[in-house]
Amino acid sequence: PASASSLAQCGVAKEHPAMRIYLVGGAVRDRLLGRAVADRDFVVVGATPQDMLDHGYRPVGRDFPVFLHAQTHEEYALARTERKSGHGYHGFVFQTDASVTLEEDLARRDLTINAIAQDEHGALIDPFGGQRDLEARLLRHVTPAFAEDPVRVLRVARFAARFAQLGFRVAEETLALMQQMVAAGEIDHLVPERVWQETRKALAEPTPSAFLRTLRACGALRVLFAEVDALYGVPQRAEYHPEIDTGIHIELVLDMAARLAPGDDLVGFCALTHDLGKALTPAAELPRHVLHEQRGVAPLRALCARLKPPAEHAALAELVCRHHLTAHRALELRASTLLRLLESLDCLRRPERLSPFLLACEADARGRTGHAEQPWPQSSILRAALEAARAVDTAPLLAQGLQGPAIGAALRKARIRAIAALKANSHAS
């Protein structure tokens, strides 16, 4: 086991018989689930910060003692307890000394499936029934202290997104506790950076829809993502959207985005926010949603101002919001309109933008009941159009002696001709 080799490397067992190192958390959980283990974390019992320094560990923790192993560079945290001292996830006082036991350290963790440890011999220490809950596919809190940290509401929703495909669900008592936390206003104290951090991870999971469903079930979606929560119950035309409910459509689009672009939170964020304007459609116009692309810009900007995602996430999400219907019509558009779309996306200058835009639009088209396996040929024509437009040679235009705006106008006409020729050839074939 990794913990045994780590003990051997630093000689701790010989010099500090009271000091013990355990593999903990996700590495133990994922091994028991038969999943690949990406990162390994260790907890050290019976040691002081000075003990760690004396054995060559490098300190990196700011709020509590965490150290990096000299050879493996893996994280080793001193066993600790925590006591609530204020609102939010910063409101804690930590105790880390050699008297803190392994069970006390495991008790402060969020879910039972994350509160299993493994010693240097490979034996499991599972005081809270994590193995039982793994088998039952339950996400269950360890102790009532779960309610002291509002980030855990987001973490449970994120784990739901990660493990939904394995049949995991949130335990009823844990969901009830999360509902109490929301009602008490505890999640109102979450800082935007932490909300985004957990959301970004959830969007990269295999089933992001479970993130939304879990947050909605406990009432947190309405608080943290009011613009998304408002989509539930908004009807769409059944001939285009057999699922009817716009909120359900967003869930389907998110999961399709995860299927088309696994682990890509940029595409996921665009999928999450592309239809926010449908919540603003006047009731008299329902179930039609004329102009929802334009109406969606204001709530998207409000969400981004509050959530503070990276600039490219906000920029591309707005482009998908504004232009996804135009992309769906790509096969019938004139060459000049296709070029105008590419110009709006700034793809001639930044061609790497086209792929995530198209993936989000394809997720929208296929994220509908009964449409998941339908092809979306619009992607091919738009990729080919960009390639044709960027392949236009400017040398002949310069040879004509054109200057200033005249060069730009001539270049644009040449690009339109190139796209038109592409369309003609595709129709002929």
Short mmCIF file of C-alpha atoms in Angstrom, two decimals:
data_model
loop_
_atom_site.label_atom_id
_atom_site.label_comp_id
_atom_site.label_asym_id
_atom_site.label_seq_id
_atom_site.Cartn_x
_atom_site.Cartn_y
_atom_site.Cartn_z
CA PRO A 1 0.00 0.00 0.00
CA ALA A 2 1.05 3.58 -0.64
CA SER A 3 0.97 4.45 3.05
CA ALA A 4 3.39 1.62 3.88
CA SER A 5 5.93 2.78 1.30
CA SER A 6 5.58 6.34 2.56
CA LEU A 7 6.34 5.22 6.10
CA ALA A 8 9.39 3.34 4.86
CA GLN A 9 10.64 6.33 2.89
CA CYS A 10 10.64 8.71 5.85
CA GLY A 11 11.53 6.26 8.63
CA VAL A 12 8.68 7.43 10.81
CA ALA A 13 7.69 3.99 12.11
CA LYS A 14 11.11 3.41 13.69
CA GLU A 15 11.66 6.80 15.26
CA HIS A 16 8.07 7.71 16.23
CA PRO A 17 6.15 4.58 17.14
CA ALA A 18 3.09 6.69 18.13
CA MET A 19 2.98 8.36 14.71
CA ARG A 20 0.73 6.67 12.13
CA ILE A 21 -0.02 7.51 8.52
CA TYR A 22 -3.30 6.54 6.84
CA LEU A 23 -4.55 6.80 3.28
CA VAL A 24 -7.91 8.57 3.45
CA GLY A 25 -10.80 9.99 1.48
CA GLY A 26 -11.32 9.69 -2.25
CA ALA A 27 -8.43 7.31 -2.90
CA VAL A 28 -9.91 4.71 -0.55
CA ARG A 29 -13.46 5.31 -1.81
CA ASP A 30 -12.54 5.04 -5.49
CA ARG A 31 -10.49 1.87 -4.95
CA LEU A 32 -13.49 0.25 -3.27
CA LEU A 33 -15.67 1.33 -6.20
CA GLY A 34 -13.19 -0.12 -8.70
CA ARG A 35 -12.45 3.32 -10.12
CA ALA A 36 -9.08 4.74 -11.10
CA VAL A 37 -7.41 6.62 -8.25
CA ALA A 38 -6.21 10.04 -9.37
CA ASP A 39 -5.01 11.74 -6.18
CA ARG A 40 -4.00 10.30 -2.84
CA ASP A 41 -4.32 12.11 0.47
CA PHE A 42 -2.90 11.01 3.80
CA VAL A 43 -3.68 11.87 7.39
CA VAL A 44 -1.00 11.71 10.08
CA VAL A 45 -1.97 10.77 13.64
CA GLY A 46 0.22 11.27 16.71
CA ALA A 47 2.55 13.88 15.22
CA THR A 48 3.30 17.58 15.57
CA PRO A 49 4.24 20.07 12.82
CA GLN A 50 7.82 19.90 14.08
CA ASP A 51 7.82 16.11 13.69
CA MET A 52 6.82 16.56 10.06
CA LEU A 53 9.50 19.16 9.43
CA ASP A 54 12.11 16.97 11.11
CA HIS A 55 11.35 14.21 8.60
CA GLY A 56 11.69 16.40 5.53
CA TYR A 57 8.05 17.23 4.82
CA ARG A 58 7.44 20.68 3.31
CA PRO A 59 4.63 22.77 4.86
CA VAL A 60 2.00 24.12 2.43
CA GLY A 61 -1.17 24.55 4.54
CA ARG A 62 -2.27 28.02 5.58
CA ASP A 63 -5.39 27.35 7.66
CA PHE A 64 -4.12 24.09 9.18
CA PRO A 65 -0.92 22.01 8.91
CA VAL A 66 -0.63 20.27 5.55
CA PHE A 67 2.69 18.98 4.25
CA LEU A 68 4.12 17.62 1.00
CA HIS A 69 6.17 14.43 1.00
CA ALA A 70 9.75 15.06 -0.11
CA GLN A 71 9.78 12.31 -2.75
CA THR A 72 6.17 11.78 -3.86
CA HIS A 73 4.94 15.38 -3.33
CA GLU A 74 1.64 13.95 -2.07
CA GLU A 75 -0.31 15.76 0.67
CA TYR A 76 -0.10 14.73 4.31
CA ALA A 77 -2.38 16.53 6.75
CA LEU A 78 -2.13 16.32 10.52
CA ALA A 79 -5.24 14.80 12.08
CA ARG A 80 -7.50 17.62 13.20
CA THR A 81 -10.81 18.53 14.70
CA GLU A 82 -12.79 21.66 13.91
CA ARG A 83 -15.22 23.84 15.81
CA LYS A 84 -17.75 26.25 14.29
CA SER A 85 -16.90 29.87 15.10
CA GLY A 86 -18.89 31.91 12.57
CA HIS A 87 -20.90 31.89 9.35
CA GLY A 88 -19.83 30.34 6.07
CA TYR A 89 -17.05 27.90 5.34
CA HIS A 90 -14.33 30.18 6.78
CA GLY A 91 -15.99 30.18 10.20
CA PHE A 92 -14.00 27.37 11.84
CA VAL A 93 -11.34 26.97 14.52
CA PHE A 94 -9.08 23.95 13.95
CA GLN A 95 -7.25 21.88 16.52
CA THR A 96 -4.22 19.92 15.36
CA ASP A 97 -2.09 18.23 17.97
CA ALA A 98 -0.72 14.76 18.60
CA SER A 99 -3.73 13.81 20.75
CA VAL A 100 -6.29 13.99 17.91
CA THR A 101 -7.39 10.47 16.97
CA LEU A 102 -8.07 9.06 13.53
CA GLU A 103 -11.78 8.65 14.32
CA GLU A 104 -12.01 12.30 15.42
CA ASP A 105 -10.43 13.35 12.14
CA LEU A 106 -12.76 11.14 10.08
CA ALA A 107 -15.79 12.48 12.00
CA ARG A 108 -15.29 15.98 10.60
CA ARG A 109 -15.53 14.77 6.98
CA ASP A 110 -18.60 15.37 4.84
CA LEU A 111 -19.87 11.97 3.67
CA THR A 112 -19.46 8.48 5.09
CA ILE A 113 -18.03 7.24 1.78
CA ASN A 114 -15.25 9.83 2.20
CA ALA A 115 -14.60 8.91 5.84
CA ILE A 116 -12.85 5.58 5.32
CA ALA A 117 -9.12 5.19 6.06
CA GLN A 118 -6.58 2.52 5.15
CA ASP A 119 -3.55 1.70 7.26
CA GLU A 120 -0.06 0.68 6.12
CA HIS A 121 -1.12 -2.98 6.00
CA GLY A 122 -4.12 -2.30 3.77
CA ALA A 123 -6.68 -2.76 6.55
CA LEU A 124 -9.70 -0.45 6.43
CA ILE A 125 -10.84 1.75 9.31
CA ASP A 126 -14.50 2.62 8.78
CA PRO A 127 -16.15 3.92 11.95
CA PHE A 128 -19.13 5.54 10.19
CA GLY A 129 -20.30 2.82 7.81
CA GLY A 130 -18.86 4.18 4.59
CA GLN A 131 -18.47 0.73 3.04
CA ARG A 132 -22.12 -0.04 3.80
CA ASP A 133 -23.20 3.19 2.09
CA LEU A 134 -20.97 2.46 -0.90
CA GLU A 135 -22.77 -0.83 -1.34
CA ALA A 136 -26.19 0.83 -0.84
CA ARG A 137 -25.20 3.66 -3.21
CA LEU A 138 -26.01 6.33 -0.63
CA LEU A 139 -24.54 9.79 -0.12
CA ARG A 140 -24.96 10.17 3.65
CA HIS A 141 -23.51 12.79 6.01
CA VAL A 142 -21.15 11.60 8.75
CA THR A 143 -22.41 13.62 11.73
CA PRO A 144 -24.76 16.58 12.35
CA ALA A 145 -21.64 18.79 12.13
CA PHE A 146 -22.19 18.52 8.34
CA ALA A 147 -24.62 21.44 8.75
CA GLU A 148 -21.84 23.75 9.89
CA ASP A 149 -20.22 24.04 6.45
CA PRO A 150 -22.45 25.34 3.60
CA VAL A 151 -19.95 24.22 0.94
CA ARG A 152 -21.04 20.68 1.73
CA VAL A 153 -24.41 21.32 0.09
CA LEU A 154 -22.57 21.96 -3.17
CA ARG A 155 -20.21 19.04 -2.60
CA VAL A 156 -23.05 16.57 -2.12
CA ALA A 157 -24.65 17.85 -5.33
CA ARG A 158 -21.31 17.48 -7.11
CA PHE A 159 -20.85 13.93 -5.87
CA ALA A 160 -24.39 13.21 -7.07
CA ALA A 161 -23.28 14.38 -10.53
CA ARG A 162 -20.19 12.17 -10.36
CA PHE A 163 -21.86 8.99 -9.12
CA ALA A 164 -25.41 9.19 -10.50
CA GLN A 165 -24.45 6.81 -13.30
CA LEU A 166 -23.52 4.26 -10.62
CA GLY A 167 -26.96 4.56 -9.02
CA PHE A 168 -26.03 6.78 -6.06
CA ARG A 169 -28.68 8.94 -4.40
CA VAL A 170 -28.71 11.37 -1.49
CA ALA A 171 -29.87 9.80 1.76
CA GLU A 172 -33.21 11.18 2.94
CA GLU A 173 -31.82 12.38 6.26
CA THR A 174 -28.96 14.15 4.48
CA LEU A 175 -31.33 15.88 2.07
CA ALA A 176 -33.47 16.97 5.03
CA LEU A 177 -30.38 18.41 6.73
CA MET A 178 -29.43 20.27 3.53
CA GLN A 179 -32.95 21.71 3.36
CA GLN A 180 -32.58 22.93 6.95
CA MET A 181 -29.26 24.57 6.07
CA VAL A 182 -30.84 26.43 3.16
CA ALA A 183 -33.81 27.51 5.27
CA ALA A 184 -31.44 28.80 7.96
CA GLY A 185 -29.68 31.00 5.38
CA GLU A 186 -26.34 29.28 5.85
CA ILE A 187 -25.59 29.05 2.11
CA ASP A 188 -26.19 32.79 1.75
CA HIS A 189 -22.69 33.20 3.19
CA LEU A 190 -20.94 31.27 0.42
CA VAL A 191 -18.42 33.36 -1.50
CA PRO A 192 -18.80 33.37 -5.31
CA GLU A 193 -15.35 31.88 -5.88
CA ARG A 194 -16.23 28.77 -3.89
CA VAL A 195 -19.63 28.40 -5.54
CA TRP A 196 -17.96 28.59 -8.95
CA GLN A 197 -15.22 26.15 -7.93
CA GLU A 198 -17.76 23.48 -7.03
CA THR A 199 -20.01 24.30 -10.00
CA ARG A 200 -17.12 24.04 -12.43
CA LYS A 201 -16.23 20.61 -11.09
CA ALA A 202 -19.87 19.50 -11.28
CA LEU A 203 -20.16 20.62 -14.92
CA ALA A 204 -17.20 18.36 -15.72
CA GLU A 205 -18.82 15.29 -14.15
CA PRO A 206 -20.61 12.59 -16.20
CA THR A 207 -24.15 13.54 -15.06
CA PRO A 208 -24.32 17.30 -14.35
CA SER A 209 -28.13 17.15 -14.31
CA ALA A 210 -27.89 15.44 -10.90
CA PHE A 211 -26.13 18.56 -9.58
CA LEU A 212 -29.15 20.67 -10.55
CA ARG A 213 -31.68 18.16 -9.26
CA THR A 214 -29.95 17.86 -5.89
CA LEU A 215 -29.65 21.63 -5.43
CA ARG A 216 -33.27 22.07 -6.46
CA ALA A 217 -34.45 19.34 -4.09
CA CYS A 218 -32.92 21.11 -1.09
CA GLY A 219 -33.88 24.63 -2.22
CA ALA A 220 -30.33 25.80 -2.92
CA LEU A 221 -30.82 26.20 -6.68
CA ARG A 222 -33.28 29.02 -6.10
CA VAL A 223 -30.75 30.81 -3.88
CA LEU A 224 -27.53 30.25 -5.83
CA PHE A 225 -28.81 29.94 -9.41
CA ALA A 226 -32.13 31.79 -9.48
CA GLU A 227 -31.90 32.30 -13.24
CA VAL A 228 -31.66 28.54 -13.81
CA ASP A 229 -34.26 27.65 -11.19
CA ALA A 230 -36.73 29.96 -12.95
CA LEU A 231 -36.67 27.70 -16.03
CA TYR A 232 -38.44 24.83 -14.27
CA GLY A 233 -42.13 24.74 -15.08
CA VAL A 234 -41.75 26.97 -18.16
CA PRO A 235 -43.41 25.14 -21.09
CA GLN A 236 -42.00 24.77 -24.61
CA ARG A 237 -43.66 23.65 -27.83
CA ALA A 238 -44.07 19.89 -27.68
CA GLU A 239 -43.32 19.35 -31.37
CA TYR A 240 -39.81 20.71 -30.82
CA HIS A 241 -39.41 19.78 -27.15
CA PRO A 242 -41.24 16.59 -26.19
CA GLU A 243 -39.93 17.07 -22.65
CA ILE A 244 -41.92 20.37 -22.58
CA ASP A 245 -40.46 21.68 -19.29
CA THR A 246 -37.52 24.01 -19.97
CA GLY A 247 -35.79 22.98 -16.74
CA ILE A 248 -35.87 19.34 -17.84
CA HIS A 249 -34.50 20.43 -21.22
CA ILE A 250 -31.53 22.09 -19.48
CA GLU A 251 -30.85 18.86 -17.59
CA LEU A 252 -30.88 16.87 -20.84
CA VAL A 253 -28.60 19.41 -22.54
CA LEU A 254 -26.13 19.31 -19.64
CA ASP A 255 -25.88 15.53 -19.77
CA MET A 256 -25.53 15.59 -23.55
CA ALA A 257 -22.75 18.17 -23.25
CA ALA A 258 -20.98 15.86 -20.78
CA ARG A 259 -21.34 13.04 -23.29
CA LEU A 260 -20.09 15.07 -26.27
CA ALA A 261 -17.32 16.91 -24.40
CA PRO A 262 -16.38 14.83 -21.33
CA GLY A 263 -14.83 16.89 -18.55
CA ASP A 264 -15.25 20.19 -20.43
CA ASP A 265 -16.75 22.70 -18.01
CA LEU A 266 -16.66 25.47 -20.64
CA VAL A 267 -19.10 23.58 -22.88
CA GLY A 268 -21.04 22.63 -19.75
CA PHE A 269 -21.44 26.24 -18.65
CA CYS A 270 -22.66 27.24 -22.11
CA ALA A 271 -25.16 24.36 -21.98
CA LEU A 272 -26.35 25.44 -18.53
CA THR A 273 -27.03 29.05 -19.52
CA HIS A 274 -28.04 29.00 -23.21
CA ASP A 275 -31.81 29.22 -22.63
CA LEU A 276 -32.08 31.55 -19.63
CA GLY A 277 -34.24 33.91 -21.71
CA LYS A 278 -37.10 31.41 -21.77
CA ALA A 279 -37.90 32.26 -18.15
CA LEU A 280 -38.62 35.83 -19.32
CA THR A 281 -41.06 34.96 -22.13
CA PRO A 282 -44.38 36.77 -21.49
CA ALA A 283 -47.06 34.32 -20.38
CA ALA A 284 -49.31 35.28 -23.29
CA GLU A 285 -46.64 34.07 -25.75
CA LEU A 286 -46.08 30.63 -24.19
CA PRO A 287 -45.22 27.97 -25.20
CA ARG A 288 -43.45 29.88 -28.00
CA HIS A 289 -40.22 31.65 -27.09
CA VAL A 290 -39.63 34.29 -29.74
CA LEU A 291 -36.55 36.42 -28.97
CA HIS A 292 -35.47 34.24 -26.06
CA GLU A 293 -31.89 34.46 -27.31
CA GLN A 294 -31.83 38.24 -26.79
CA ARG A 295 -33.80 38.06 -23.56
CA GLY A 296 -31.31 35.57 -22.16
CA VAL A 297 -28.37 37.96 -22.24
CA ALA A 298 -29.41 40.04 -19.20
CA PRO A 299 -29.93 37.09 -16.80
CA LEU A 300 -26.73 35.48 -18.09
CA ARG A 301 -24.76 38.63 -17.36
CA ALA A 302 -26.35 38.87 -13.92
CA LEU A 303 -25.41 35.26 -13.18
CA CYS A 304 -21.83 35.82 -14.36
CA ALA A 305 -21.50 39.03 -12.34
CA ARG A 306 -22.48 37.10 -9.25
CA LEU A 307 -20.69 33.81 -9.94
CA LYS A 308 -17.52 35.33 -11.44
CA PRO A 309 -16.61 32.55 -13.92
CA PRO A 310 -13.52 33.00 -16.12
CA ALA A 311 -13.88 35.66 -18.81
CA GLU A 312 -13.93 33.14 -21.67
CA HIS A 313 -16.71 31.17 -19.99
CA ALA A 314 -18.83 34.31 -19.73
CA ALA A 315 -18.00 35.44 -23.27
CA LEU A 316 -18.65 32.11 -24.99
CA ALA A 317 -21.80 31.47 -22.95
CA GLU A 318 -23.20 34.78 -24.21
CA LEU A 319 -22.33 33.88 -27.79
CA VAL A 320 -24.10 30.53 -27.45
CA CYS A 321 -27.07 32.27 -25.86
CA ARG A 322 -27.29 34.80 -28.70
CA HIS A 323 -26.51 32.57 -31.67
CA HIS A 324 -27.54 28.96 -30.96
CA LEU A 325 -30.71 29.26 -33.07
CA THR A 326 -28.71 30.64 -35.98
CA ALA A 327 -26.35 27.67 -35.71
CA HIS A 328 -29.32 25.28 -35.83
CA ARG A 329 -30.30 26.87 -39.17
CA ALA A 330 -26.80 26.57 -40.67
CA LEU A 331 -27.84 24.21 -43.47
CA GLU A 332 -30.30 26.74 -44.88
CA LEU A 333 -28.33 29.94 -44.36
CA ARG A 334 -26.84 32.00 -47.16
CA ALA A 335 -23.07 32.18 -47.40
CA SER A 336 -23.08 35.80 -46.21
CA THR A 337 -25.07 34.85 -43.10
CA LEU A 338 -22.75 31.97 -42.33
CA LEU A 339 -19.79 34.33 -42.54
CA ARG A 340 -21.58 36.86 -40.33
CA LEU A 341 -22.08 34.14 -37.70
CA LEU A 342 -18.39 33.22 -37.82
CA GLU A 343 -17.50 36.90 -37.53
CA SER A 344 -19.83 37.29 -34.53
CA LEU A 345 -18.01 34.42 -32.83
CA ASP A 346 -14.63 36.01 -33.70
CA CYS A 347 -13.66 32.64 -35.14
CA LEU A 348 -11.69 34.05 -38.06
CA ARG A 349 -9.25 35.49 -35.55
CA ARG A 350 -9.78 32.83 -32.84
CA PRO A 351 -10.67 29.59 -34.64
CA GLU A 352 -10.38 27.56 -31.43
CA ARG A 353 -13.64 29.14 -30.30
CA LEU A 354 -15.76 27.33 -32.87
CA SER A 355 -15.47 23.84 -31.42
CA PRO A 356 -16.88 24.54 -27.93
CA PHE A 357 -19.59 26.73 -29.47
CA LEU A 358 -20.66 23.92 -31.80
CA LEU A 359 -20.52 21.30 -29.05
CA ALA A 360 -22.83 23.40 -26.88
CA CYS A 361 -25.23 23.92 -29.80
CA GLU A 362 -25.19 20.22 -30.64
CA ALA A 363 -25.92 19.42 -27.00
CA ASP A 364 -28.92 21.76 -27.23
CA ALA A 365 -30.21 20.03 -30.36
CA ARG A 366 -29.74 16.51 -29.01
CA GLY A 367 -30.67 17.32 -25.42
CA ARG A 368 -34.34 16.73 -26.11
CA THR A 369 -36.51 13.71 -25.40
CA GLY A 370 -36.20 11.31 -28.33
CA HIS A 371 -33.43 13.29 -30.09
CA ALA A 372 -30.32 12.04 -28.27
CA GLU A 373 -29.11 9.84 -31.13
CA GLN A 374 -29.98 12.16 -34.01
CA PRO A 375 -27.06 13.59 -36.02
CA TRP A 376 -26.38 17.31 -36.09
CA PRO A 377 -24.85 17.99 -39.54
CA GLN A 378 -24.75 21.73 -38.87
CA SER A 379 -21.43 21.20 -37.14
CA SER A 380 -19.76 19.96 -40.33
CA ILE A 381 -20.98 22.81 -42.51
CA LEU A 382 -19.88 25.46 -40.01
CA ARG A 383 -16.45 23.90 -39.56
CA ALA A 384 -16.04 23.68 -43.34
CA ALA A 385 -17.23 27.27 -43.75
CA LEU A 386 -14.62 28.51 -41.29
CA GLU A 387 -11.91 26.53 -43.03
CA ALA A 388 -12.95 27.93 -46.43
CA ALA A 389 -13.07 31.50 -45.14
CA ARG A 390 -9.68 31.30 -43.48
CA ALA A 391 -8.13 29.72 -46.56
CA VAL A 392 -8.79 32.82 -48.70
CA ASP A 393 -5.46 34.23 -49.85
CA THR A 394 -5.01 37.97 -49.31
CA ALA A 395 -2.03 38.23 -51.69
CA PRO A 396 -4.14 38.80 -54.86
CA LEU A 397 -6.06 41.57 -53.08
CA LEU A 398 -2.86 43.31 -52.07
CA ALA A 399 -1.54 42.89 -55.61
CA GLN A 400 -4.53 44.91 -56.85
CA GLY A 401 -3.26 47.87 -54.88
CA LEU A 402 -6.23 47.95 -52.51
CA GLN A 403 -5.73 49.90 -49.31
CA GLY A 404 -7.46 50.45 -45.98
CA PRO A 405 -11.16 49.53 -45.74
CA ALA A 406 -11.18 48.44 -49.38
CA ILE A 407 -8.97 45.46 -48.50
CA GLY A 408 -11.37 44.39 -45.75
CA ALA A 409 -14.40 44.70 -48.01
CA ALA A 410 -12.76 42.72 -50.80
CA LEU A 411 -11.57 40.07 -48.38
CA ARG A 412 -15.08 39.67 -47.02
CA LYS A 413 -16.52 39.25 -50.52
CA ALA A 414 -13.87 36.66 -51.34
CA ARG A 415 -14.73 34.75 -48.18
CA ILE A 416 -18.43 34.79 -49.03
CA ARG A 417 -17.61 33.42 -52.49
CA ALA A 418 -15.50 30.67 -50.93
CA ILE A 419 -18.32 29.65 -48.57
CA ALA A 420 -20.87 29.81 -51.40
CA ALA A 421 -18.69 27.51 -53.50
CA LEU A 422 -18.46 25.13 -50.57
CA LYS A 423 -22.25 25.08 -50.23
CA ALA A 424 -22.69 24.51 -53.97
CA ASN A 425 -20.29 21.58 -53.91
CA SER A 426 -22.01 20.05 -50.89
CA HIS A 427 -25.42 20.32 -52.56
CA ALA A 428 -24.03 18.82 -55.78
CA SER A 429 -22.58 15.85 -53.94
#
